[in-house]
C-alpha atoms as an extended CHARMM CRD file, in Angstrom:
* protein
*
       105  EXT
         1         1  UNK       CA             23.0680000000       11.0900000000      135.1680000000  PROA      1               0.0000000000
         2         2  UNK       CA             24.7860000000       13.8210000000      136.9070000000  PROA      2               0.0000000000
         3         3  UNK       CA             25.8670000000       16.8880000000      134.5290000000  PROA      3               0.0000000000
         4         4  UNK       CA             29.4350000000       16.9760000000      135.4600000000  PROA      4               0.0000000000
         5         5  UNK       CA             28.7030000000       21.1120000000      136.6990000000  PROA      5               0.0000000000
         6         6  UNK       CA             26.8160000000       19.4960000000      139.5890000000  PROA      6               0.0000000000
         7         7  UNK       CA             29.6750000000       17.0930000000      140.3580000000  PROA      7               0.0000000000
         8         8  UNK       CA             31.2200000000       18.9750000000      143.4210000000  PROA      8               0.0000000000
         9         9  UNK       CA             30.2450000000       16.0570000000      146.4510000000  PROA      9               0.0000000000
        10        10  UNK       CA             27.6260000000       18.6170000000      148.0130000000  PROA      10              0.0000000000
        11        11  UNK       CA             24.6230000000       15.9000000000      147.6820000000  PROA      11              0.0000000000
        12        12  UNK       CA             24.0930000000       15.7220000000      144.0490000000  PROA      12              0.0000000000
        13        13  UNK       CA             24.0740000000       11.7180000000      144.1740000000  PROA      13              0.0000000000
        14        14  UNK       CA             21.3930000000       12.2790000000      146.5470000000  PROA      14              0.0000000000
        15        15  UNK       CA             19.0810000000       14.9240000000      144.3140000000  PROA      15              0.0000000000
        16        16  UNK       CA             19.5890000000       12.7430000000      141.6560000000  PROA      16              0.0000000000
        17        17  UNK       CA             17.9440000000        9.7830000000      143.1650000000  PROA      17              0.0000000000
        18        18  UNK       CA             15.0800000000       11.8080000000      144.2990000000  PROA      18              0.0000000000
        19        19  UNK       CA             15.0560000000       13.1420000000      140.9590000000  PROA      19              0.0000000000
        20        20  UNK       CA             15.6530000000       16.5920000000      142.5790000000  PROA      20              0.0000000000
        21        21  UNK       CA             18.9680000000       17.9520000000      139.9810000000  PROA      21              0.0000000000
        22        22  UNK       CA             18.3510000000       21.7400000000      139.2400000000  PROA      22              0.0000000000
        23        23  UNK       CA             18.0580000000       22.7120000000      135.6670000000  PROA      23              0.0000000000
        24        24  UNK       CA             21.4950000000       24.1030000000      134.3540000000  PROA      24              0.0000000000
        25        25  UNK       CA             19.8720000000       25.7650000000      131.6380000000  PROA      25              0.0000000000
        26        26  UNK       CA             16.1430000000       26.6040000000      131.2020000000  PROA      26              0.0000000000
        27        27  UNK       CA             14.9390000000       27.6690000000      127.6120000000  PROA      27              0.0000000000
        28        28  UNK       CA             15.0560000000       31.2580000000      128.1680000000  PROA      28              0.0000000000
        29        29  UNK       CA             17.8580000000       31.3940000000      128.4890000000  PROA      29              0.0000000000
        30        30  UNK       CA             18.8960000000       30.5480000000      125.4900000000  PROA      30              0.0000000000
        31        31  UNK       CA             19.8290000000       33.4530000000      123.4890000000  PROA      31              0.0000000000
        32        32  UNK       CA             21.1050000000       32.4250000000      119.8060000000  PROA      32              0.0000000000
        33        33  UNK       CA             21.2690000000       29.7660000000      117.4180000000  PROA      33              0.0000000000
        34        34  UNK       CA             24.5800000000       29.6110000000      115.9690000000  PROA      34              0.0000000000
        35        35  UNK       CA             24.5960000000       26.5640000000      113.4140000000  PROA      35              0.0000000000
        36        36  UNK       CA             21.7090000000       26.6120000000      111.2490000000  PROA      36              0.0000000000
        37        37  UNK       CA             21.6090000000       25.0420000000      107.8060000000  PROA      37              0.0000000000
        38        38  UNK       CA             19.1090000000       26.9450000000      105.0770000000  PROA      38              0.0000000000
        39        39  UNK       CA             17.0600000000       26.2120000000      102.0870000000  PROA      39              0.0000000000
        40        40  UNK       CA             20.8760000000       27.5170000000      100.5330000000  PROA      40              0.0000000000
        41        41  UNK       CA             22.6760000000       23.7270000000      101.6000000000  PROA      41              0.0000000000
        42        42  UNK       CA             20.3650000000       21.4320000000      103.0590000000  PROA      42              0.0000000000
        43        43  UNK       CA             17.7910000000       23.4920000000      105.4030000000  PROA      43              0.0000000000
        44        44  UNK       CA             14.1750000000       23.1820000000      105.3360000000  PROA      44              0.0000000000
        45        45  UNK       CA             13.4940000000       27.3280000000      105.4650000000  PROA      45              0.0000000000
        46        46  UNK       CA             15.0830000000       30.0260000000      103.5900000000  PROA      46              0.0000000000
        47        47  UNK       CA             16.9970000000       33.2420000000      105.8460000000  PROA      47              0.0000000000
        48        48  UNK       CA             13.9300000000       35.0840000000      106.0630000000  PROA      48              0.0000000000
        49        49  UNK       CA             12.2670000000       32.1280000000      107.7460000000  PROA      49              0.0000000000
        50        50  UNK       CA             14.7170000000       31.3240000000      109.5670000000  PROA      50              0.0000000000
        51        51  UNK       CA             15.5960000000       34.9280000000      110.9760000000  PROA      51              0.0000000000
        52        52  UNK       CA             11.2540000000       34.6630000000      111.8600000000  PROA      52              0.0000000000
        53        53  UNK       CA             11.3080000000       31.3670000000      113.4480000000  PROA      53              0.0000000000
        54        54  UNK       CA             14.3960000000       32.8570000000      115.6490000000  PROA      54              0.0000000000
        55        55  UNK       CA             12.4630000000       36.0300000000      116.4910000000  PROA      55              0.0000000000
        56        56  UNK       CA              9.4340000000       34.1490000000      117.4310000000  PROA      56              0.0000000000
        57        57  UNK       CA             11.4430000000       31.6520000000      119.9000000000  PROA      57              0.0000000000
        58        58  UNK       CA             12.7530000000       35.0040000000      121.4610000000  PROA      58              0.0000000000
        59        59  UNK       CA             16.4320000000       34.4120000000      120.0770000000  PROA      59              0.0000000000
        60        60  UNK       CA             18.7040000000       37.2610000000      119.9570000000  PROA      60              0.0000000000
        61        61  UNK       CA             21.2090000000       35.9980000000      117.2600000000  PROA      61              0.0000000000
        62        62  UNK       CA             21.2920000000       33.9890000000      114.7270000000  PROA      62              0.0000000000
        63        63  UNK       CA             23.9900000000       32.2530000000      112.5550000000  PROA      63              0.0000000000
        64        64  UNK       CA             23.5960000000       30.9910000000      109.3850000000  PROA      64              0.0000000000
        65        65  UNK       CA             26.3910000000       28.0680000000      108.7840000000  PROA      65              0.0000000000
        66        66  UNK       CA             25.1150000000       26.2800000000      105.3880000000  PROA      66              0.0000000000
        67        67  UNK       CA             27.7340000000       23.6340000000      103.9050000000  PROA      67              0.0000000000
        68        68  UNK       CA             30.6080000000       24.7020000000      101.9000000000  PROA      68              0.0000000000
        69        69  UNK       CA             31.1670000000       23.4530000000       98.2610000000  PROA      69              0.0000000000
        70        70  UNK       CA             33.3660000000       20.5410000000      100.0610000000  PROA      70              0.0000000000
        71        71  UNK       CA             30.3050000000       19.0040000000      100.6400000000  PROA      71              0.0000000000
        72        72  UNK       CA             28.3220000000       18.5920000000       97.3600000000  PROA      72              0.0000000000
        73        73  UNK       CA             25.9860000000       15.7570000000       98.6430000000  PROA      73              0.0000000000
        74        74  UNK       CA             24.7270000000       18.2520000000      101.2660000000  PROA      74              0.0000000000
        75        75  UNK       CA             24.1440000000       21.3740000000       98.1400000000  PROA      75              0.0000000000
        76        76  UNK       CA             27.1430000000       23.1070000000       99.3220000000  PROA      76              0.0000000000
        77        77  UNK       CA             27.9240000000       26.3760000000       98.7420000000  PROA      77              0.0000000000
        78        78  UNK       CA             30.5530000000       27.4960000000       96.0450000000  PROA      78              0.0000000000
        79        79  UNK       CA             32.0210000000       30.3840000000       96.5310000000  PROA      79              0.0000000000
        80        80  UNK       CA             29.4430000000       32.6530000000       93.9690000000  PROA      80              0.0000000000
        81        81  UNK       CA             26.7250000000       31.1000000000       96.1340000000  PROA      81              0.0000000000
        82        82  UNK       CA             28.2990000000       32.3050000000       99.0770000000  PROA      82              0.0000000000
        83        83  UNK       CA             28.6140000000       35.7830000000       98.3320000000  PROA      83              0.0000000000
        84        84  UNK       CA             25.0530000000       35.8730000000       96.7470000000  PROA      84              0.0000000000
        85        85  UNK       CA             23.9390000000       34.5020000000      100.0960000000  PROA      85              0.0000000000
        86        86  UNK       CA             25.8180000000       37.0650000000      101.9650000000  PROA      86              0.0000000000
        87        87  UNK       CA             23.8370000000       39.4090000000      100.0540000000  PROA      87              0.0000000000
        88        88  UNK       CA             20.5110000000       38.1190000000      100.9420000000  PROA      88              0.0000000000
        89        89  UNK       CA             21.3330000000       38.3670000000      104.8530000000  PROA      89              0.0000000000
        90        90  UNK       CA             22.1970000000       41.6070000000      104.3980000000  PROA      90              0.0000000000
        91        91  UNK       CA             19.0150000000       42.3510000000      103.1720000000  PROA      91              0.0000000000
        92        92  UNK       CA             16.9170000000       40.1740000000      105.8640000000  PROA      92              0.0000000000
        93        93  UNK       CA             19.3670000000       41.7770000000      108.7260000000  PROA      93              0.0000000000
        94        94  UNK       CA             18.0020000000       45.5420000000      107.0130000000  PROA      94              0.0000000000
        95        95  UNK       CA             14.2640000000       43.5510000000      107.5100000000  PROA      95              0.0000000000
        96        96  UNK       CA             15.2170000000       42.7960000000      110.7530000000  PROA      96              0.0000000000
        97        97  UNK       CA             16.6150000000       45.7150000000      112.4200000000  PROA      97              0.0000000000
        98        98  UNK       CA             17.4950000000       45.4200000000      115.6120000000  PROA      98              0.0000000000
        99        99  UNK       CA             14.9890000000       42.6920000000      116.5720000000  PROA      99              0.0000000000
       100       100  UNK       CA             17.5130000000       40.3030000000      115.6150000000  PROA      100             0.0000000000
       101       101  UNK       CA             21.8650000000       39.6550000000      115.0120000000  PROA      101             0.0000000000
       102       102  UNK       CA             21.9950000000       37.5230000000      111.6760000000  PROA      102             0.0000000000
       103       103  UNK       CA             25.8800000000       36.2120000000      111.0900000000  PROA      103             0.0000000000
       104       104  UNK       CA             27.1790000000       34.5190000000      108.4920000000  PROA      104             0.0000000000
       105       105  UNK       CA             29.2640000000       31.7590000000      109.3320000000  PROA      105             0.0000000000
């Protein structure tokens, strides 16, 4: 497979067979983590763990994205829920500092 960045006839069919691509994208440089699902929905980790995991990996920002009320398999969020979870961000951001961007999406 050829990423389609690489695609530019300048011997990438070539590298490929001699398994010699570049990486696009190496890990750090990964910054953020902008869909991630918490103990609020369907997640595994509450905010707080999940603004620590993210700190740990070196992320920058964070976005917290649980599942609206529209999706009540999934422990969606109603719109009470949503607001009280607002308010716990706001208090793991204050935890946080500058170490780390938590958004609520």
């Amino acid at each position: 497979y050829i990423p389609p960045e690489l695609r530019e006839d300048r011997g990438e069919i070539e590298a490929a067979q001699a398994n010699a691509l570049p990486n696009l994208i190496e890990i750090s440089h990964i910054r953020a983590d902008l869909h991630m699902h918490t103990t609020w929905s369907d997640g595994r980790l509450s905010v707080r763990e999940m603004a620590w995991q993210a700190r740990e990996r070196g992320l920058q920002y964070i976005a917290i994205t649980d599942h609206s009320q529209s999706l009540g398999v999934a422990n969606g969020l109603s719109l009470e829920r949503l607001l009280a979870q607002r308010e716990e961000i706001a208090r793991v951001q204050a935890e946080f500092g500058d170490s780390l961007r938590i958004y609520h999406g």
